[in-house]
Amino acid sequence: MVLRIGLTGGIGSGKTTACEIFTELGVPVIDADIIAHELVKPGMPALEEIIRIFGEEVISNDGTLDRKIIRDKVFANNLDRKKLENILHPAVYKEISAQVENINSRYCIISIPLLLETGASKTVDRILVIDVPREQQLERASNRDKTDKNDINAIIDSQISRNERLSAADDIVDNNGDINDLRKKIYELHEFYSNI
Ligand code: ADP
């Protein structure tokens, strides 16, 4: 059985960058965000279900899901958020298991930004947290997304706290240094995971 490493971390912590380094090393990386995007493409059952519950107003002119509208809708309303999660999460986790089945490798990385928030820790064998202090999250995420730090702050506040995330971790990568430093730490973890 392939060892499943669940990679998580707050917005702007460096999850995507860490996954790219694992990919460079030839490690299979499954990305829950990419799966979630695929699952709501036009014609997919999950999108039909979203339209049934939230109405046509969440669909753009080209037939795709309007992410901003749906995000604003669920950000402001917990019940709506729950409804959306009830559609998306089971479908995402089903697809992740299907992909894991097809992997032939010692270990794989499953990147799940909301691994802890969605209570899915048991779907992985180890939890790897990419960690930076809030200041660094604000700096990097606002630069990347060209958004206001206030918006990033609100997202950070909606996510699990740094302390809770760190206490759930089996492995922690401190990404407060530069990219080379991150690469070195991922290479070390690769050695470790390859030999468990
Ligand atoms: P996440 O996927 O966790 O939201 P990203 O991997 O997209 O985070 O990283 C956020 C931003 O910070 C990106 O623009 C990325 O290029 C940059 N970044 C990530 N790690 C580092 C690092 N160690 N040094 C400098 N910039 C970094």
CSV table of C-alpha atoms and ligand atoms in Angstrom, one decimal, residues 10-17 140-141 144 175 177-179 182, ligand 1:
chain,number,residue,atom,x,y,z
A,10,GLY,CA,-2.8,28.0,5.6
A,11,ILE,CA,-3.2,30.3,2.7
A,12,GLY,CA,0.2,31.5,1.3
A,13,SER,CA,2.2,29.0,3.5
A,14,GLY,CA,3.8,27.5,0.4
A,15,LYS,CA,1.7,24.3,-0.3
A,16,THR,CA,1.7,24.7,-4.0
A,17,THR,CA,5.5,25.5,-4.1
A,140,ARG,CA,3.2,36.2,0.2
A,141,ALA,CA,-0.5,35.6,-0.4
A,144,ARG,CA,0.7,36.4,-5.3
A,175,ASN,CA,8.9,27.8,5.1
A,177,GLY,CA,13.3,30.9,4.7
A,178,ASP,CA,14.0,31.2,0.9
A,179,ILE,CA,13.0,28.8,-1.8
A,182,LEU,CA,12.4,25.0,1.3
B,1,ADP,P1,-0.2,28.2,-0.9
B,1,ADP,O1,-0.3,27.2,-2.0
B,1,ADP,O2,0.0,27.5,0.4
B,1,ADP,O3,-1.3,29.2,-0.8
B,1,ADP,P2,2.1,29.2,-2.5
B,1,ADP,O4,2.9,27.9,-2.7
B,1,ADP,O5,1.3,29.6,-3.6
B,1,ADP,O6,1.2,29.0,-1.1
B,1,ADP,O7,3.0,30.3,-2.0
B,1,ADP,C1,2.5,31.6,-1.8
B,1,ADP,C2,3.5,32.6,-2.5
B,1,ADP,O8,4.7,32.7,-1.9
B,1,ADP,C3,3.7,32.2,-4.0
B,1,ADP,O9,3.8,33.4,-4.8
B,1,ADP,C4,5.1,31.5,-3.9
B,1,ADP,O10,5.8,31.6,-5.1
B,1,ADP,C5,5.8,32.3,-2.7
B,1,ADP,N1,6.7,31.4,-1.9
B,1,ADP,C6,6.4,30.2,-1.4
B,1,ADP,N2,7.5,29.8,-0.7
B,1,ADP,C7,8.4,30.8,-0.7
B,1,ADP,C8,9.7,30.9,-0.1
B,1,ADP,N3,10.3,30.0,0.7
B,1,ADP,N4,10.3,32.1,-0.4
B,1,ADP,C9,9.8,33.1,-1.1
B,1,ADP,N5,8.6,33.0,-1.7
B,1,ADP,C10,7.9,31.8,-1.5
